[in-house]
Tab-separated table of C-alpha atoms and ligand atoms in Angstrom:
chain	number	residue	atom	x	y	z
A	1	MET	CA	-6.386	9.149	-13.745
A	2	HIS	CA	-2.818	9.012	-14.933
A	3	ARG	CA	-2.119	12.466	-13.673
A	4	THR	CA	-3.062	11.219	-10.227
A	5	LEU	CA	0.236	9.679	-9.257
A	6	VAL	CA	2.317	12.510	-10.632
A	7	SER	CA	0.108	14.958	-8.770
A	8	LEU	CA	0.413	12.828	-5.694
A	9	ALA	CA	4.185	12.815	-6.057
A	10	ILE	CA	4.105	16.566	-5.981
A	11	ALA	CA	1.640	16.637	-3.091
A	12	VAL	CA	3.794	14.310	-1.080
A	13	ALA	CA	6.885	16.355	-1.819
A	14	VAL	CA	5.223	19.404	-0.360
A	15	LEU	CA	3.261	17.851	2.437
A	16	ALA	CA	5.391	14.992	3.673
A	17	SER	CA	5.840	14.925	7.387
A	18	GLY	CA	9.294	13.400	7.288
A	19	ALA	CA	8.204	10.995	10.001
A	20	SER	CA	10.257	7.860	10.269
A	21	ALA	CA	10.501	4.862	12.512
A	22	SER	CA	12.856	1.950	12.861
A	23	ALA	CA	12.376	-1.798	12.752
A	24	ALA	CA	10.576	-3.365	15.674
A	25	ALA	CA	9.484	-6.836	16.706
A	26	LEU	CA	5.714	-6.805	16.510
A	27	ALA	CA	5.242	-10.295	17.921
A	28	THR	CA	7.311	-13.437	18.300
A	29	GLY	CA	8.744	-14.137	14.873
A	30	VAL	CA	7.149	-11.078	13.254
A	31	GLU	CA	9.202	-7.966	12.495
A	32	LEU	CA	7.801	-4.644	11.285
A	33	LEU	CA	9.975	-2.490	9.030
A	34	PRO	CA	7.899	0.694	8.838
A	35	GLY	CA	7.518	2.484	5.543
A	36	ARG	CA	8.061	6.203	5.719
A	37	PHE	CA	7.522	9.475	3.960
A	38	ILE	CA	10.588	11.476	3.051
A	39	ALA	CA	10.119	15.065	1.909
A	40	GLY	CA	10.406	15.194	-1.871
A	41	GLU	CA	9.800	11.488	-2.397
A	42	GLN	CA	6.919	9.073	-2.744
A	43	PRO	CA	6.172	6.819	0.248
A	44	ASP	CA	7.274	3.278	1.028
A	45	GLY	CA	4.676	0.833	2.293
A	46	ASN	CA	5.169	-0.978	5.589
A	47	THR	CA	7.039	-4.278	5.384
A	48	LEU	CA	6.426	-7.250	7.662
A	49	VAL	CA	8.861	-10.153	7.955
A	50	PHE	CA	7.626	-13.480	9.332
A	51	ASP	CA	9.905	-16.259	10.515
A	52	GLY	CA	9.351	-19.533	8.706
A	53	ALA	CA	10.886	-22.933	9.297
A	54	ASP	CA	12.815	-22.684	6.031
A	55	GLY	CA	13.599	-18.964	6.010
A	56	LEU	CA	11.873	-15.579	6.050
A	57	VAL	CA	8.558	-14.535	4.526
A	58	VAL	CA	8.407	-10.866	3.469
A	59	PHE	CA	5.110	-9.000	3.082
A	60	ASP	CA	5.628	-5.979	0.767
A	61	THR	CA	9.025	-4.829	-0.419
A	62	GLY	CA	8.921	-1.010	-0.443
A	63	ARG	CA	9.630	1.395	-3.258
A	64	HIS	CA	12.986	3.021	-2.519
A	65	VAL	CA	16.236	1.088	-2.418
A	66	ALA	CA	16.893	2.403	1.105
A	67	HIS	CA	13.749	0.666	2.362
A	68	THR	CA	14.440	-2.595	0.550
A	69	ARG	CA	18.011	-2.606	1.844
A	70	GLN	CA	16.594	-2.600	5.359
A	71	ILE	CA	14.846	-5.865	4.495
A	72	VAL	CA	18.091	-7.338	3.154
A	73	ASP	CA	19.996	-6.123	6.226
A	74	TYR	CA	17.382	-7.628	8.524
A	75	ALA	CA	17.647	-11.011	6.774
A	76	ARG	CA	21.444	-10.851	7.005
A	77	SER	CA	21.277	-9.961	10.694
A	78	ARG	CA	19.224	-13.085	11.225
A	79	GLY	CA	21.480	-15.209	9.014
A	80	LEU	CA	18.378	-16.429	7.169
A	81	PRO	CA	17.369	-16.402	3.504
A	82	ILE	CA	14.194	-14.790	2.223
A	83	VAL	CA	12.264	-17.691	0.753
A	84	ALA	CA	8.893	-16.098	0.041
A	85	ILE	CA	7.602	-12.624	-0.778
A	86	PHE	CA	3.987	-11.488	-0.718
A	87	ASN	CA	2.848	-8.283	-2.373
A	88	SER	CA	-0.372	-6.810	-1.025
A	89	HIS	CA	-1.006	-5.088	-4.379
A	90	TRP	CA	0.825	-3.717	-7.404
A	91	HIS	CA	1.428	-0.109	-6.311
A	92	LEU	CA	5.110	0.709	-6.612
A	93	ASP	CA	5.536	1.428	-2.892
A	94	HIS	CA	4.722	-2.253	-2.221
A	95	VAL	CA	6.376	-4.121	-5.124
A	96	GLY	CA	9.320	-1.840	-5.882
A	97	GLY	CA	11.807	-3.939	-3.909
A	98	ASN	CA	10.918	-7.231	-5.618
A	99	ALA	CA	13.706	-7.006	-8.187
A	100	LEU	CA	16.442	-6.340	-5.614
A	101	LEU	CA	15.203	-9.052	-3.240
A	102	ARG	CA	15.071	-11.546	-6.118
A	103	LYS	CA	18.640	-10.646	-7.022
A	104	MET	CA	19.840	-11.105	-3.440
A	105	PHE	CA	17.714	-14.221	-2.779
A	106	PRO	CA	17.219	-15.976	-6.127
A	107	ALA	CA	15.275	-18.855	-4.569
A	108	ALA	CA	12.567	-16.533	-3.190
A	109	ARG	CA	9.105	-17.069	-4.693
A	110	VAL	CA	6.855	-14.045	-5.152
A	111	HIS	CA	3.163	-14.509	-4.335
A	112	ALA	CA	0.695	-11.855	-5.488
A	113	SER	CA	-2.423	-11.223	-7.481
A	114	GLY	CA	-1.822	-11.068	-11.219
A	115	ALA	CA	-3.315	-7.557	-11.357
A	116	ILE	CA	0.107	-5.992	-11.879
A	117	GLU	CA	0.224	-7.255	-15.458
A	118	ASP	CA	-2.947	-5.371	-16.430
A	119	ALA	CA	-1.696	-2.371	-14.458
A	120	MET	CA	1.586	-2.417	-16.376
A	121	ARG	CA	-0.352	-2.185	-19.661
A	122	GLY	CA	-2.836	0.344	-18.292
A	123	PHE	CA	-2.311	2.553	-15.277
A	124	LEU	CA	1.468	2.246	-15.041
A	125	ALA	CA	1.924	2.725	-18.801
A	126	GLY	CA	-0.070	5.945	-18.497
A	127	TYR	CA	1.880	6.998	-15.441
A	128	ARG	CA	5.106	6.315	-17.316
A	129	ALA	CA	3.992	8.522	-20.196
A	130	GLN	CA	3.095	11.303	-17.764
A	131	ILE	CA	6.516	11.073	-16.140
A	132	GLU	CA	8.251	11.267	-19.502
A	133	GLN	CA	6.287	14.409	-20.302
A	134	VAL	CA	7.385	15.996	-17.029
A	135	LEU	CA	11.001	14.970	-17.614
A	136	ALA	CA	10.904	16.423	-21.124
A	137	THR	CA	10.147	19.911	-19.826
A	138	PRO	CA	13.245	22.042	-19.336
A	139	ASP	CA	12.122	23.447	-15.994
A	140	GLY	CA	11.439	21.659	-12.773
A	141	ASP	CA	13.018	20.661	-9.563
A	142	VAL	CA	16.187	18.593	-10.014
A	143	ALA	CA	15.515	16.317	-7.034
A	144	GLN	CA	11.946	15.723	-8.148
A	145	LYS	CA	13.109	14.805	-11.623
A	146	ALA	CA	15.637	12.364	-10.177
A	147	ALA	CA	12.820	10.771	-8.168
A	148	LEU	CA	10.715	10.472	-11.303
A	149	ARG	CA	13.611	8.802	-13.128
A	150	ASP	CA	13.700	6.266	-10.281
A	151	GLU	CA	9.987	5.715	-10.860
A	152	LEU	CA	10.657	5.003	-14.541
A	153	ALA	CA	13.334	2.487	-13.605
A	154	LEU	CA	10.896	0.725	-11.301
A	155	ILE	CA	8.221	0.476	-13.993
A	156	ASP	CA	10.818	-0.687	-16.497
A	157	ALA	CA	11.765	-3.556	-14.181
A	158	GLY	CA	8.502	-5.027	-15.550
A	159	PRO	CA	8.395	-8.818	-15.099
A	160	ALA	CA	10.971	-8.642	-12.277
A	161	LEU	CA	8.092	-7.227	-10.227
A	162	TYR	CA	5.564	-9.913	-11.251
A	163	PRO	CA	4.534	-12.880	-9.083
A	164	ASP	CA	5.801	-16.422	-9.561
A	165	GLU	CA	2.685	-17.690	-7.826
A	166	ARG	CA	-0.534	-15.905	-8.797
A	167	ILE	CA	-3.004	-15.741	-5.962
A	168	VAL	CA	-6.471	-16.349	-7.366
A	169	LYS	CA	-8.361	-17.219	-4.185
A	170	GLY	CA	-7.967	-17.079	-0.438
A	171	GLY	CA	-7.492	-19.890	2.084
A	172	MET	CA	-5.201	-21.491	4.647
A	173	THR	CA	-1.802	-22.479	3.370
A	174	ARG	CA	1.717	-23.220	4.542
A	175	ILE	CA	4.474	-20.870	3.407
A	176	ALA	CA	8.071	-21.622	4.377
A	177	GLY	CA	6.670	-23.984	6.981
A	178	ARG	CA	4.488	-21.292	8.558
A	179	ARG	CA	0.703	-21.747	8.544
A	180	VAL	CA	-0.994	-18.594	7.296
A	181	GLN	CA	-4.338	-17.493	5.930
A	182	VAL	CA	-4.143	-15.680	2.607
A	183	GLY	CA	-7.010	-13.427	1.560
A	184	LEU	CA	-7.809	-11.881	-1.807
A	185	GLU	CA	-10.099	-8.890	-2.204
A	186	THR	CA	-10.969	-7.884	-5.746
A	187	ARG	CA	-11.581	-4.345	-7.004
A	188	ALA	CA	-11.046	-2.693	-3.663
A	189	VAL	CA	-7.871	-0.584	-3.447
A	190	THR	CA	-6.774	-2.160	-6.742
A	191	ALA	CA	-8.086	-4.986	-8.934
A	192	GLY	CA	-6.412	-7.489	-6.573
A	193	ASP	CA	-5.558	-6.850	-2.909
A	194	VAL	CA	-3.916	-9.593	-0.868
A	195	TRP	CA	-3.917	-9.772	2.918
A	196	LEU	CA	-2.122	-12.235	5.172
A	197	PHE	CA	-3.267	-13.418	8.589
A	198	ASP	CA	-0.857	-15.194	10.923
A	199	PRO	CA	-2.897	-17.349	13.344
A	200	ALA	CA	0.114	-17.987	15.612
A	201	THR	CA	0.411	-14.302	16.564
A	202	HIS	CA	-3.013	-12.955	15.473
A	203	VAL	CA	-1.246	-10.396	13.284
A	204	LEU	CA	-3.082	-9.304	10.143
A	205	ALA	CA	-1.084	-7.698	7.328
A	206	ALA	CA	-3.748	-5.596	5.636
A	207	GLY	CA	-1.761	-3.800	2.936
A	208	ASP	CA	-3.402	-0.619	1.688
A	209	LEU	CA	-6.905	-1.805	2.599
A	210	VAL	CA	-6.049	0.252	5.689
A	211	THR	CA	-3.806	3.326	5.440
A	212	LEU	CA	-3.094	6.407	7.495
A	213	PRO	CA	-3.286	9.329	7.594
A	214	ALA	CA	-6.005	8.792	4.950
A	215	PRO	CA	-7.265	6.132	2.527
A	216	LEU	CA	-5.484	6.328	-0.839
A	217	PHE	CA	-8.114	6.199	-3.580
A	218	ASP	CA	-5.917	6.467	-6.721
A	219	THR	CA	-6.972	3.110	-8.202
A	220	ALA	CA	-9.875	2.184	-5.915
A	221	CYS	CA	-13.475	1.101	-6.145
A	222	PRO	CA	-14.699	2.808	-2.957
A	223	ALA	CA	-17.875	0.746	-2.488
A	224	ARG	CA	-16.110	-2.599	-2.833
A	225	TRP	CA	-13.290	-1.358	-0.621
A	226	LYS	CA	-15.872	-0.642	2.074
A	227	ALA	CA	-17.101	-4.244	1.743
A	228	SER	CA	-13.521	-5.512	2.035
A	229	LEU	CA	-13.132	-3.732	5.376
A	230	ALA	CA	-16.141	-5.718	6.564
A	231	HIS	CA	-14.334	-8.907	5.481
A	232	LEU	CA	-11.248	-7.913	7.505
A	233	ASP	CA	-13.455	-7.369	10.533
A	234	GLN	CA	-14.431	-11.055	10.399
A	235	ILE	CA	-10.809	-12.187	10.898
A	236	GLY	CA	-9.693	-13.007	14.425
A	237	PHE	CA	-6.789	-10.583	14.494
A	238	ALA	CA	-5.457	-8.792	17.561
A	239	THR	CA	-3.076	-6.492	15.662
A	240	LEU	CA	-3.682	-5.090	12.197
A	241	VAL	CA	-0.695	-3.705	10.317
A	242	PRO	CA	-1.830	-1.132	7.753
A	243	GLY	CA	-0.049	-0.465	4.472
A	244	HIS	CA	0.942	2.943	5.824
A	245	GLY	CA	0.838	4.057	9.441
A	246	ALA	CA	1.182	2.432	12.841
A	247	PRO	CA	-0.220	-0.990	13.843
A	248	MET	CA	-3.801	-0.959	15.130
A	249	THR	CA	-5.791	-2.782	17.772
A	250	ARG	CA	-9.254	-4.103	16.935
A	251	ALA	CA	-10.789	-1.030	18.570
A	252	GLN	CA	-8.627	1.248	16.446
A	253	PHE	CA	-9.637	-0.644	13.320
A	254	ALA	CA	-13.295	-0.156	14.286
A	255	THR	CA	-12.593	3.577	14.543
A	256	TYR	CA	-10.914	3.517	11.127
A	257	ARG	CA	-13.769	1.615	9.535
A	258	ARG	CA	-16.401	3.969	10.893
A	259	ALA	CA	-14.395	6.970	9.701
A	260	PHE	CA	-13.999	5.349	6.259
A	261	ASP	CA	-17.724	4.647	5.929
A	262	ARG	CA	-18.596	8.178	7.007
A	263	LEU	CA	-16.089	9.637	4.545
A	264	LEU	CA	-17.760	7.763	1.664
A	265	SER	CA	-21.209	8.880	2.849
A	266	CYS	CA	-19.998	12.460	3.034
A	267	ALA	CA	-18.504	12.219	-0.457
A	268	ASP	CA	-21.911	11.024	-1.730
A	269	SER	CA	-23.710	13.917	-0.026
A	270	LYS	CA	-23.916	17.585	-0.898
A	271	ALA	CA	-21.573	18.480	1.974
A	272	SER	CA	-18.580	20.624	1.088
A	273	LYS	CA	-15.189	19.098	0.480
A	274	ASP	CA	-13.841	20.780	3.592
A	275	ALA	CA	-16.723	19.416	5.683
A	276	CYS	CA	-15.864	15.864	4.533
A	277	ILE	CA	-12.176	16.392	5.319
A	278	ASP	CA	-13.004	17.845	8.742
A	279	GLY	CA	-15.292	14.848	9.323
A	280	TRP	CA	-12.481	12.390	8.552
A	281	LEU	CA	-10.025	14.244	10.788
A	282	HIS	CA	-12.597	14.251	13.583
A	283	ASP	CA	-13.647	10.615	13.197
A	284	ALA	CA	-10.070	9.302	12.812
A	285	ASP	CA	-8.582	11.842	15.219
A	286	THR	CA	-7.157	9.272	17.636
A	287	LEU	CA	-5.388	7.445	14.777
A	288	ILE	CA	-3.685	10.381	13.055
A	289	PRO	CA	-0.446	11.815	14.461
A	290	THR	CA	-0.647	15.603	14.741
A	291	GLY	CA	2.219	15.992	12.299
A	292	ASP	CA	0.261	14.122	9.603
A	293	VAL	CA	-2.932	16.230	9.685
A	294	LYS	CA	-1.700	18.521	6.925
A	295	LEU	CA	-0.821	15.523	4.756
A	296	ALA	CA	-4.274	13.996	5.364
A	297	ARG	CA	-5.942	17.275	4.347
A	298	GLY	CA	-3.927	17.489	1.154
A	299	LEU	CA	-4.598	13.894	0.159
A	300	LEU	CA	-8.328	13.965	0.872
A	301	GLY	CA	-8.761	17.323	-0.843
A	302	TYR	CA	-7.324	15.750	-3.953
A	303	TYR	CA	-9.262	12.478	-3.687
A	304	LEU	CA	-12.626	14.070	-2.969
A	305	GLU	CA	-12.461	16.312	-6.017
A	306	GLY	CA	-10.435	14.136	-8.316
A	307	ILE	CA	-11.857	10.688	-7.617
A	308	LEU	CA	-14.603	10.198	-5.018
A	309	ARG	CA	-16.884	12.778	-6.621
A	310	ASP	CA	-15.987	11.831	-10.204
A	311	ALA	CA	-17.958	8.749	-11.256
A	312	SER	CA	-15.996	8.627	-14.530
A	313	LYS	CA	-12.972	7.651	-12.407
A	314	THR	CA	-14.546	5.195	-9.977
A	315	THR	CA	-17.139	3.465	-12.176
A	316	PRO	CA	-14.652	1.666	-14.461
A	317	LEU	CA	-12.659	0.517	-11.422
A	318	CYS	CA	-15.757	-1.129	-9.934
A	319	LEU	CA	-16.641	-3.177	-13.029
B	401	LIG	ZN1	0.870	2.152	-0.428
């Protein structure tokens, strides 16, 4: 399992599309700062910024400093403080900016599941050890090693990434004066996945419960993830913002969900790996930019062999 993220780092370095996008108002009082893939680096998750009465509410903080700086710059351009941060889950491309945002906005409160603390002792500790092994080898790409050193620094930020407010159940709440619905899915993409629904604009921030160009199964319980997508379908959203990829309509989410379900069925069947990948690319065709097809193939090839068809990986994550 621990080799997964290092392998993924390499996969992304080779396969990244280099696609990027700039900030855009998604709805009144809701700004999208898209995450992006940069060749040779791991991805950043999408960030959403909601206007509150008392300041800004940030959903996911990115991994690279360049992404997090965009959040800081956006807040400065508005002349408003960041008063609350939500993390959808503990993956570094969603929590990596917490430390910088806390430094810039010391009053900001971080809301997230407490799953990061177990991850820091488990998955991330293993990932850290793997990185150190790679860094200890004399060979290797200089830029890739620099990126891995950045990963170490992120992990070593430790408690600076942790929540102040641990989300243990979902419900309606008021954050920075804005009424929102917080949801918690357990053992889906990770042990604790948080989503945020904004009733005023019908925007749903889904985190990595929805990702393009493919679902990312590194730490997932696939069966429970499938059930979580059914939960999202019950929410009255008009626009769903995935953890990676472009915002979706309800119809596009239905397409995604069907493709996801069929991918899991294919993985459980005797069909070849390539048949399952072709199935995903066919079913999710309208959602995947042409330039990302190669990336989707690479990711799913890895996940089908390394995770979806290896019960020793998925079973412990479903317990
Ligand atoms: Zn992510």
